[in-house]
Amino acid sequence: MAKIVVVTSGKGGVGKTTTSASFATGLALKGFKTVVIDFDVGLRNLDLVMGCERRVVYDFINVIHNEANLHQALIKDKQCENLYVLAASQTRDKDALTQEGVGRVLAELANMGFEYIVCDSPAGIETGALMAMHYADEALVVTNPEVSSVRDSDRILGMLGSKTQRAIEGKEPVKEHLLITRYNPNRVEDGQMLSLEDIHDILRIGLIGVIPESETVLQASNEGLPAIHKEGSDVSEAYKDLVDRFLGHERPLRFVEAVKPGFFKRLFGGR
Amino acid sequence: MSSAAPGSTAHLFEVKSAQLQLVTLLLKSTHLNEVANELQQRYGNNPDFFAGDPLLIDLSALRDSEESVEWSFLLPLLRRYHLVPVAVKGGSPRQMQSALQAGLAQGDEATYARAEAAGQAVLRAAAAPVPEPELLPALIVDKPLRSGQQVYARGRDLVVLAMVNPGAEVIADGHIHVFAPLRGKAIAGARGYTDARIFAASLEAELISIAGVYRTSDKPLPANVQGRPAQVRLQAGPDGEKLVLEPIN
């Protein structure tokens, strides 16, 4: 049984694509046959973050419109044995996504033996986001520690609970997980960012991970490498924890305590 | 298909007296474009708000001006908001005549069905026995209401057992009870019931309104109710009605 996981947030720029790339990579590294699909038709990014942009010939929209088959459109990841990417079209818009077409492609992927299908949702609450979440079994709700992001995540949670196939058919609801990204404990302590407690108080869903704010993320996307591959970095470790928790293992929360800058750092103003 | 057998004296209809609950629109202007704009502003986001309510149009505010009402514009406008205009009252003879021609009934004996506690009760008791209104049990919501979600308890109370988040709206024609933090908008007595109240286990609302009298969080809630169990009710005073916020316990 393939499990469909949507990575969503409502708000843009919070780290959905970064998370989709690292999360899918993490699952594949654990040996699961995984595909990650870019639903951001017209503004595709996932292929860049995954470093496969030059190998996109056919895309998700081509498959939906029967202009290509899945074998032609699936791009095999270079680093990871079990990982495939289905890129979005850059020339079309979200209206090219049809519910029936998306459903057909997801069913076909499941038949091909994929164990996890990760759907990278576009920002917003329109067609693209609705299509990305429609068939989801579980959802990673990516939230930054700031008020507007929390508000938008709240809105998305409402839609997960009412607009998805599981909600409409009255089945067991989509399993919702809160992932906080760009968390900076020092700025939380200064009152510049919302704390984990503040966020949980509004959203009240289970916290599955905290990804610290880090320059590694930017470096990794510029290199076209999912951040989880940046061995030894906080971000990589945090994404590995996320994958472990998603697979049912207990992992203590890391990178959530404020670190006081050391004496020399304060003296020389290092970062 | 059933049809009356020939020769039998089947009664194909009966005429009975009936009563109808109406919504009243007190029209204050004959500048209907402006009325249309205000309707759009107030209900444009919520076109199903009225859901086919029969409507009485009150012209008493226009009676003295003797201005004529453009019915051919007003009636389709109201129907667009799913109101069903059935009658007029309070207009000048000329205004009433034109309404009759537009197909509206004369509703002058209709009185406001505003539940003014004592007076109304006496009136009811004196009148012929009115059938008990059927009990509409409260609408119960046990899931969190998140930003962008809205619940309307039409003609009844609303009980919410989970949080109402910022950006969510709870609306009831009766009381609203929230047994969790109330952080969104709460609109009780949405159709003018002035005795409606709002109860919250933790009052942190963005907006509270009872029978149209409202207060936003722009003006911070008093410290004795903010984030605490509290109730909100409407109190009539010398300078109109105002919201009273009180802690519970």
Coordinates of C-alpha atoms in Angstrom, one line a residue:
Chain A
M1 CA 0.0 0.0 0.0
A2 CA 1.5 3.3 -1.0
K3 CA 1.2 6.1 1.5
I4 CA 0.5 9.5 0.2
V5 CA 2.1 12.4 2.2
V6 CA 1.4 16.0 1.4
V7 CA 3.8 18.7 2.4
T8 CA 1.8 21.9 2.8
S9 CA 1.6 25.2 4.6
G10 CA -0.6 27.8 3.0
K11 CA 2.1 30.4 3.2
G12 CA 4.9 30.6 0.7
G13 CA 8.6 30.5 1.4
V14 CA 8.4 28.6 4.7
G15 CA 10.3 25.5 3.4
K16 CA 7.8 23.2 1.8
T17 CA 10.1 22.3 -1.1
T18 CA 13.2 22.0 1.0
T19 CA 11.3 19.7 3.3
S20 CA 9.7 17.7 0.5
A21 CA 13.2 17.1 -1.0
S22 CA 14.9 16.1 2.3
F23 CA 11.9 14.1 3.6
A24 CA 11.6 12.1 0.4
T25 CA 15.4 11.6 0.3
G26 CA 15.3 10.5 4.0
L27 CA 12.6 7.9 3.3
A28 CA 14.5 6.6 0.3
L29 CA 17.7 6.3 2.3
K30 CA 15.8 4.1 4.7
G31 CA 15.2 1.8 1.8
F32 CA 11.6 2.8 0.8
K33 CA 10.8 3.2 -2.8
T34 CA 9.8 6.9 -2.9
V35 CA 8.6 9.4 -5.4
V36 CA 8.3 13.1 -4.8
I37 CA 5.9 15.1 -7.0
D38 CA 6.0 18.9 -7.6
F39 CA 2.5 20.3 -7.6
D40 CA 3.7 23.9 -8.1
V41 CA 2.8 23.9 -11.8
G42 CA 4.1 27.1 -13.4
L43 CA 6.6 27.9 -10.6
R44 CA 8.5 24.6 -10.4
N45 CA 11.4 24.5 -8.0
L46 CA 11.6 21.0 -6.7
D47 CA 13.7 19.8 -9.7
L48 CA 16.2 22.6 -8.8
V49 CA 16.4 21.7 -5.2
M50 CA 16.8 18.0 -6.2
G51 CA 19.4 18.9 -8.7
C52 CA 17.7 17.2 -11.7
E53 CA 16.5 20.3 -13.6
R54 CA 18.5 19.5 -16.7
R55 CA 17.0 16.0 -16.9
V56 CA 13.4 17.1 -17.1
V57 CA 12.0 16.1 -20.4
Y58 CA 8.4 15.1 -19.6
D59 CA 6.6 16.3 -16.5
F60 CA 3.6 15.6 -14.3
I61 CA 1.2 17.6 -16.5
N62 CA 2.3 15.6 -19.6
V63 CA 1.4 12.5 -17.7
I64 CA -2.0 13.8 -16.6
H65 CA -2.8 14.8 -20.1
N66 CA -1.6 11.4 -21.5
E67 CA 1.2 13.1 -23.5
A68 CA 3.8 10.9 -21.9
N69 CA 3.7 7.8 -19.7
L70 CA 5.1 7.7 -16.1
H71 CA 8.2 5.7 -17.1
Q72 CA 9.2 8.6 -19.4
A73 CA 8.4 11.3 -16.8
L74 CA 9.9 9.8 -13.7
I75 CA 13.4 11.1 -13.1
K76 CA 15.7 8.8 -11.1
D77 CA 17.7 10.5 -8.4
K78 CA 21.5 10.4 -8.8
Q79 CA 22.4 10.0 -5.2
C80 CA 19.7 7.7 -4.0
E81 CA 18.7 4.3 -5.3
N82 CA 15.0 4.3 -4.4
L83 CA 14.1 7.9 -5.1
Y84 CA 12.3 9.3 -8.1
V85 CA 11.2 12.9 -9.0
L86 CA 8.1 13.9 -11.0
A87 CA 8.7 17.5 -12.0
A88 CA 6.0 20.2 -12.5
S89 CA 5.5 21.9 -15.8
Q90 CA 6.9 25.4 -16.0
T91 CA 4.8 26.5 -19.0
R92 CA 1.4 25.6 -17.8
D93 CA -0.7 26.8 -14.8
K94 CA -2.5 25.1 -11.9
D95 CA -5.7 24.7 -14.0
A96 CA -3.9 22.0 -15.9
L97 CA -4.2 19.8 -12.8
T98 CA -7.4 17.8 -12.8
Q99 CA -8.6 15.8 -9.8
E100 CA -9.3 12.8 -11.9
G101 CA -5.9 13.0 -13.6
V102 CA -4.0 13.4 -10.3
G103 CA -5.9 10.5 -8.9
R104 CA -5.1 8.3 -11.9
V105 CA -1.3 9.2 -11.7
L106 CA -1.2 8.5 -8.0
A107 CA -2.9 5.1 -8.5
E108 CA -0.5 4.2 -11.2
L109 CA 2.5 5.1 -9.0
A110 CA 1.0 2.9 -6.3
N111 CA 0.8 0.1 -8.8
M112 CA 4.4 0.5 -9.7
G113 CA 5.3 -0.4 -6.2
F114 CA 6.1 3.0 -4.7
E115 CA 5.8 2.9 -0.9
Y116 CA 5.7 6.6 -0.3
I117 CA 4.4 9.3 -2.5
V118 CA 5.4 12.8 -1.3
C119 CA 3.3 15.7 -2.7
D120 CA 5.1 19.0 -2.6
S121 CA 2.2 21.5 -2.4
P122 CA 2.3 25.0 -3.9
A123 CA 1.6 27.9 -1.5
G124 CA -2.0 29.3 -1.3
I125 CA -5.3 27.6 -1.0
E126 CA -6.3 27.4 -4.6
T127 CA -6.4 24.5 -7.1
G128 CA -2.8 23.5 -6.9
A129 CA -2.8 23.2 -3.1
L130 CA -6.2 21.5 -3.1
M131 CA -5.0 18.9 -5.7
A132 CA -1.8 18.2 -3.7
M133 CA -3.8 17.4 -0.5
H134 CA -6.8 15.8 -2.0
Y135 CA -5.7 12.2 -1.9
A136 CA -3.3 12.5 1.1
D137 CA -3.1 10.0 3.9
E138 CA -0.9 12.1 6.0
A139 CA 0.2 15.7 6.0
L140 CA 3.3 17.5 7.1
V141 CA 2.2 21.1 7.9
V142 CA 5.3 23.3 7.5
T143 CA 5.1 26.3 9.8
N144 CA 7.6 29.1 10.6
P145 CA 7.6 30.6 14.1
E146 CA 5.7 33.7 13.2
V147 CA 2.1 34.8 13.4
S148 CA 1.1 34.9 9.7
S149 CA 2.6 31.5 9.0
V150 CA 0.7 30.0 11.9
R151 CA -2.5 31.6 10.8
D152 CA -2.1 30.2 7.3
S153 CA -1.2 26.7 8.6
D154 CA -4.4 26.9 10.7
R155 CA -6.3 27.6 7.5
I156 CA -4.7 24.7 5.7
L157 CA -5.5 22.4 8.7
G158 CA -9.1 23.4 8.3
M159 CA -9.0 22.4 4.6
L160 CA -7.3 19.1 5.3
G161 CA -10.2 18.4 7.6
S162 CA -12.9 19.3 5.1
K163 CA -11.7 19.3 1.5
T164 CA -9.7 16.1 1.2
Q165 CA -11.0 12.8 -0.1
R166 CA -10.8 11.3 3.3
A167 CA -12.9 14.2 4.8
I168 CA -15.4 14.2 1.9
E169 CA -15.9 10.4 2.1
G170 CA -16.0 10.4 5.9
K171 CA -13.1 8.1 6.2
E172 CA -10.4 8.3 8.9
P173 CA -9.2 11.9 8.7
V174 CA -5.8 12.8 7.2
K175 CA -3.1 12.4 9.9
E176 CA -1.7 15.8 10.5
H177 CA 1.9 16.5 11.7
L178 CA 3.3 19.9 12.6
L179 CA 6.8 20.6 11.3
I180 CA 8.4 23.8 12.4
T181 CA 11.1 25.1 10.2
R182 CA 13.5 28.1 10.5
Y183 CA 13.4 27.8 14.2
N184 CA 15.9 29.9 16.0
P185 CA 15.9 29.4 19.8
N186 CA 17.9 32.5 20.4
R187 CA 15.4 34.7 18.6
V188 CA 12.6 32.9 20.4
E189 CA 14.2 33.8 23.7
D190 CA 14.5 37.5 22.6
G191 CA 10.8 37.4 21.8
Q192 CA 11.3 37.9 18.0
M193 CA 9.9 34.5 17.2
L194 CA 7.0 32.5 18.5
S195 CA 7.9 29.6 20.8
L196 CA 7.0 26.0 20.2
E197 CA 4.4 26.3 23.0
D198 CA 2.8 29.4 21.3
I199 CA 2.5 27.6 18.0
H200 CA 1.1 24.4 19.6
D201 CA -1.4 26.4 21.6
I202 CA -3.0 27.7 18.3
L203 CA -2.6 24.7 16.0
R204 CA -2.9 21.8 18.5
I205 CA -1.6 19.0 16.4
G206 CA 1.3 16.7 17.1
L207 CA 4.8 18.1 16.6
I208 CA 6.9 15.8 14.4
G209 CA 10.0 17.9 14.1
V210 CA 11.8 21.2 14.4
I211 CA 14.3 22.3 11.7
P212 CA 16.7 25.0 12.9
E213 CA 17.2 28.2 10.9
S214 CA 20.5 27.6 9.1
E215 CA 22.6 28.8 6.1
T216 CA 23.0 25.2 5.2
V217 CA 19.6 25.2 3.6
L218 CA 20.4 28.0 1.2
Q219 CA 23.8 26.4 0.3
A220 CA 22.2 23.1 -0.3
S221 CA 19.4 24.4 -2.6
N222 CA 22.0 26.4 -4.6
E223 CA 24.0 23.2 -5.1
G224 CA 20.9 21.3 -6.0
L225 CA 21.3 18.9 -3.1
P226 CA 18.6 18.1 -0.6
A227 CA 19.8 19.5 2.8
I228 CA 19.6 16.1 4.4
H229 CA 22.7 15.1 2.4
K230 CA 24.7 17.9 4.2
E231 CA 26.2 15.4 6.6
G232 CA 27.0 16.7 10.1
S233 CA 24.9 19.8 9.8
D234 CA 22.1 20.6 12.3
V235 CA 19.6 20.7 9.4
S236 CA 20.5 17.3 8.1
E237 CA 20.3 15.8 11.6
A238 CA 16.9 17.4 12.2
Y239 CA 15.5 16.0 8.9
K240 CA 16.8 12.6 9.8
D241 CA 15.0 12.8 13.1
L242 CA 11.9 13.9 11.3
V243 CA 12.0 10.8 9.0
D244 CA 12.7 8.5 12.0
R245 CA 9.7 9.9 13.9
F246 CA 7.5 9.7 10.8
L247 CA 8.4 6.0 10.6
G248 CA 7.4 5.5 14.3
H249 CA 10.6 5.8 16.2
E250 CA 11.0 8.0 19.2
R251 CA 13.6 10.7 18.9
P252 CA 14.2 13.5 21.4
L253 CA 13.8 17.1 20.2
R254 CA 17.1 18.7 19.3
F255 CA 18.2 22.2 18.3
V256 CA 15.4 23.8 20.4
E257 CA 17.5 25.2 23.2
A258 CA 19.0 28.7 23.1
V259 CA 22.8 28.8 22.9
K260 CA 24.5 31.7 24.6
P261 CA 27.2 33.1 22.4
G262 CA 30.6 32.4 23.9
F263 CA 32.9 35.0 25.3
F264 CA 35.1 35.2 22.2
K265 CA 32.2 35.2 19.9
R266 CA 30.7 38.2 21.7
L267 CA 34.1 39.9 21.7
F268 CA 34.7 39.5 18.0
G269 CA 31.1 39.6 16.8
G270 CA 31.3 36.3 15.0
R271 CA 28.2 34.6 13.8
Chain B
M1 CA -49.8 10.0 -10.6
S2 CA -52.9 10.2 -8.5
S3 CA -56.0 12.0 -9.5
A4 CA -59.3 12.5 -7.9
A5 CA -61.7 9.7 -8.9
P6 CA -64.6 11.2 -11.0
G7 CA -67.8 11.6 -9.1
S8 CA -66.1 11.7 -5.7
T9 CA -66.1 14.9 -3.8
A10 CA -62.4 15.0 -3.2
H11 CA -61.0 18.1 -1.6
L12 CA -58.1 19.2 -3.7
F13 CA -57.2 21.9 -1.3
E14 CA -58.0 23.4 2.0
V15 CA -57.6 27.0 3.1
K16 CA -56.2 27.4 6.6
S17 CA -54.8 30.2 8.6
A18 CA -51.1 30.1 9.1
Q19 CA -48.4 32.1 10.6
L20 CA -45.0 32.8 9.2
Q21 CA -41.7 33.9 10.8
L22 CA -40.4 36.8 8.8
V23 CA -37.2 38.7 8.6
T24 CA -37.8 42.5 8.5
L25 CA -35.8 44.9 6.3
L26 CA -36.2 48.4 7.6
L27 CA -35.5 50.4 4.5
K28 CA -34.0 53.8 5.2
S29 CA -33.2 55.1 1.8
T30 CA -34.6 55.0 -1.7
H31 CA -31.1 55.3 -3.2
L32 CA -31.1 51.7 -4.1
N33 CA -27.6 51.6 -5.6
E34 CA -26.3 52.6 -2.1
V35 CA -28.4 49.9 -0.5
A36 CA -27.0 47.4 -3.0
N37 CA -23.5 48.5 -2.1
E38 CA -24.2 48.1 1.6
L39 CA -25.7 44.6 1.1
Q40 CA -22.6 43.6 -0.9
Q41 CA -20.4 44.9 1.9
R42 CA -22.3 43.2 4.7
Y43 CA -23.3 39.9 3.1
G44 CA -21.3 39.8 -0.1
N45 CA -18.9 37.2 1.4
N46 CA -21.7 35.2 2.7
P47 CA -24.4 35.0 0.1
D48 CA -26.2 32.1 1.7
F49 CA -26.7 34.0 5.0
F50 CA -30.4 34.3 4.5
A51 CA -31.1 30.9 2.9
G52 CA -34.5 31.7 1.5
D53 CA -36.0 33.7 4.5
P54 CA -39.3 35.3 3.8
L55 CA -39.0 39.1 4.1
L56 CA -41.2 41.9 5.3
I57 CA -40.1 45.3 4.0
D58 CA -40.7 48.1 6.5
L59 CA -41.2 51.5 4.8
S60 CA -42.0 53.4 8.0
A61 CA -38.7 55.3 7.7
L62 CA -39.6 56.5 4.2
R63 CA -43.3 57.2 4.9
D64 CA -43.0 60.9 5.4
S65 CA -40.7 61.5 2.5
E66 CA -43.3 60.1 0.1
E67 CA -40.5 59.0 -2.2
S68 CA -41.3 56.2 -4.5
V69 CA -39.5 52.9 -4.3
E70 CA -38.1 51.3 -7.4
W71 CA -39.5 47.8 -6.8
S72 CA -38.3 46.4 -10.1
F73 CA -34.7 47.0 -8.9
L74 CA -35.1 46.3 -5.2
L75 CA -36.9 42.9 -5.4
P76 CA -34.4 41.2 -7.7
L77 CA -31.6 42.6 -5.6
L78 CA -33.0 41.1 -2.4
R79 CA -33.6 37.8 -4.1
R80 CA -29.9 37.7 -5.1
Y81 CA -29.2 37.5 -1.4
H82 CA -31.7 34.6 -1.1
L83 CA -34.3 36.7 0.6
V84 CA -37.9 36.2 -0.5
P85 CA -39.8 39.5 -0.3
V86 CA -43.5 38.7 0.6
A87 CA -45.0 41.8 2.1
V88 CA -44.5 45.5 3.0
K89 CA -45.7 47.6 5.9
G90 CA -45.6 51.1 7.2
G91 CA -45.4 53.0 3.9
S92 CA -47.6 55.9 2.7
P93 CA -50.8 54.9 0.8
R94 CA -49.0 55.6 -2.5
Q95 CA -46.0 53.5 -1.5
M96 CA -48.2 50.7 -0.3
Q97 CA -50.2 50.8 -3.6
S98 CA -47.1 50.5 -5.7
A99 CA -45.9 47.6 -3.6
L100 CA -49.2 45.8 -4.1
Q101 CA -48.8 46.3 -7.8
A102 CA -45.3 44.8 -7.5
G103 CA -46.9 41.7 -6.1
L104 CA -46.3 42.2 -2.4
A105 CA -48.9 41.7 0.4
Q106 CA -49.9 44.4 2.9
G107 CA -48.3 43.4 6.2
D108 CA -49.4 46.2 8.4
E109 CA -50.6 44.1 11.2
A110 CA -47.3 42.4 11.4
T111 CA -45.3 43.4 14.4
Y112 CA -41.7 43.0 15.2
A113 CA -41.1 39.6 16.6
R114 CA -38.4 40.9 18.9
A115 CA -38.4 39.0 22.1
E116 CA -38.8 42.0 24.4
A117 CA -39.0 40.0 27.6
A118 CA -42.0 41.0 29.8
G119 CA -44.3 42.9 27.5
Q120 CA -44.1 40.3 24.9
A121 CA -44.9 37.5 27.3
V122 CA -48.1 39.3 28.5
L123 CA -49.1 39.9 24.9
R124 CA -48.6 36.2 24.1
A125 CA -50.6 35.1 27.1
A126 CA -53.5 37.4 26.3
A127 CA -53.6 36.3 22.7
A128 CA -55.2 33.1 21.5
P129 CA -53.1 30.1 22.4
V130 CA -50.2 30.1 20.0
P131 CA -48.8 26.7 19.2
E132 CA -45.5 26.1 21.0
P133 CA -42.6 26.7 18.6
E134 CA -40.9 23.4 17.9
L135 CA -37.8 23.0 19.9
L136 CA -34.7 23.5 17.8
P137 CA -31.9 21.8 19.8
A138 CA -28.5 23.5 19.9
L139 CA -26.0 22.9 17.2
I140 CA -23.0 21.1 18.6
V141 CA -19.5 21.3 17.1
D142 CA -16.8 19.2 18.6
K143 CA -14.0 19.8 16.1
P144 CA -11.7 22.8 16.2
L145 CA -12.7 25.7 14.0
R146 CA -9.7 27.0 12.2
S147 CA -9.0 30.2 10.3
G148 CA -11.5 30.6 7.4
Q149 CA -14.1 28.2 8.8
Q150 CA -17.5 29.4 9.7
V151 CA -20.4 27.8 11.5
Y152 CA -23.9 29.3 11.6
A153 CA -26.5 27.9 14.1
R154 CA -29.6 29.0 12.3
G155 CA -32.5 29.7 14.6
R156 CA -30.8 28.0 17.6
D157 CA -27.9 28.0 20.0
L158 CA -24.4 26.9 19.2
V159 CA -22.2 24.8 21.4
V160 CA -18.5 24.5 20.5
L161 CA -16.4 22.0 22.4
A162 CA -13.1 22.8 20.8
M163 CA -11.1 26.0 20.2
V164 CA -12.3 28.7 17.8
N165 CA -9.1 30.0 16.2
P166 CA -8.3 33.5 15.0
G167 CA -10.0 34.0 11.6
A168 CA -12.8 31.5 12.3
E169 CA -16.4 32.7 12.8
V170 CA -19.1 31.2 15.0
I171 CA -22.6 32.6 14.4
A172 CA -25.9 31.8 16.1
D173 CA -29.4 33.2 16.2
G174 CA -29.4 32.2 19.9
H175 CA -26.6 31.9 22.4
I176 CA -23.0 30.8 21.8
H177 CA -21.2 28.6 24.2
V178 CA -17.5 27.8 23.6
F179 CA -15.9 25.3 26.1
A180 CA -12.4 26.2 24.9
P181 CA -10.5 29.3 23.9
L182 CA -12.6 31.6 21.8
R183 CA -10.1 33.5 19.6
G184 CA -12.1 34.1 16.4
K185 CA -15.3 36.1 15.9
A186 CA -18.5 35.3 17.8
I187 CA -21.8 36.7 16.6
A188 CA -24.8 35.8 18.8
G189 CA -28.3 36.9 18.3
A190 CA -27.5 37.2 14.6
R191 CA -31.1 38.0 13.7
G192 CA -31.7 40.5 16.4
Y193 CA -32.3 38.5 19.5
T194 CA -31.1 40.9 22.1
D195 CA -31.1 38.5 25.0
A196 CA -28.5 36.3 23.4
R197 CA -25.3 35.8 25.3
I198 CA -21.8 34.5 24.5
F199 CA -20.0 32.2 26.9
A200 CA -16.4 31.2 26.6
A201 CA -14.1 29.1 28.7
S202 CA -11.3 31.5 27.7
L203 CA -12.4 34.8 26.1
E204 CA -9.8 36.0 23.6
A205 CA -12.2 36.8 20.7
E206 CA -11.2 39.0 17.8
L207 CA -14.8 40.3 17.6
I208 CA -17.9 39.8 19.8
S209 CA -21.3 40.8 18.6
I210 CA -24.8 40.5 20.1
A211 CA -27.8 41.5 18.0
G212 CA -25.6 43.7 15.9
V213 CA -23.8 45.5 18.8
Y214 CA -20.2 44.6 18.4
R215 CA -16.8 45.2 19.8
T216 CA -13.4 44.3 18.2
S217 CA -10.2 43.3 19.9
D218 CA -8.8 46.7 18.6
K219 CA -10.1 47.8 22.0
P220 CA -8.4 45.2 24.3
L221 CA -10.7 43.1 26.5
P222 CA -10.7 44.1 30.1
A223 CA -8.1 42.3 32.2
N224 CA -10.7 40.6 34.3
V225 CA -12.2 38.7 31.3
Q226 CA -9.2 38.4 28.9
G227 CA -8.2 34.8 28.6
R228 CA -10.6 33.7 31.3
P229 CA -14.0 32.1 31.6
A230 CA -16.5 34.9 30.8
Q231 CA -19.8 35.8 29.4
V232 CA -21.0 38.6 27.2
R233 CA -24.5 40.0 27.2
L234 CA -26.3 43.1 26.0
Q235 CA -27.5 45.7 28.5
A236 CA -30.0 48.4 27.7
G237 CA -28.9 51.8 29.0
P238 CA -29.8 55.4 28.7
D239 CA -27.6 55.9 25.7
G240 CA -28.5 52.7 23.9
E241 CA -27.5 49.1 24.3
K242 CA -24.0 48.1 25.2
L243 CA -22.1 44.9 25.6
V244 CA -21.3 43.9 29.2
L245 CA -18.4 41.5 29.7
E246 CA -18.2 39.7 33.0
P247 CA -16.0 36.9 34.4
I248 CA -17.8 33.7 35.3
N249 CA -17.0 32.5 38.9

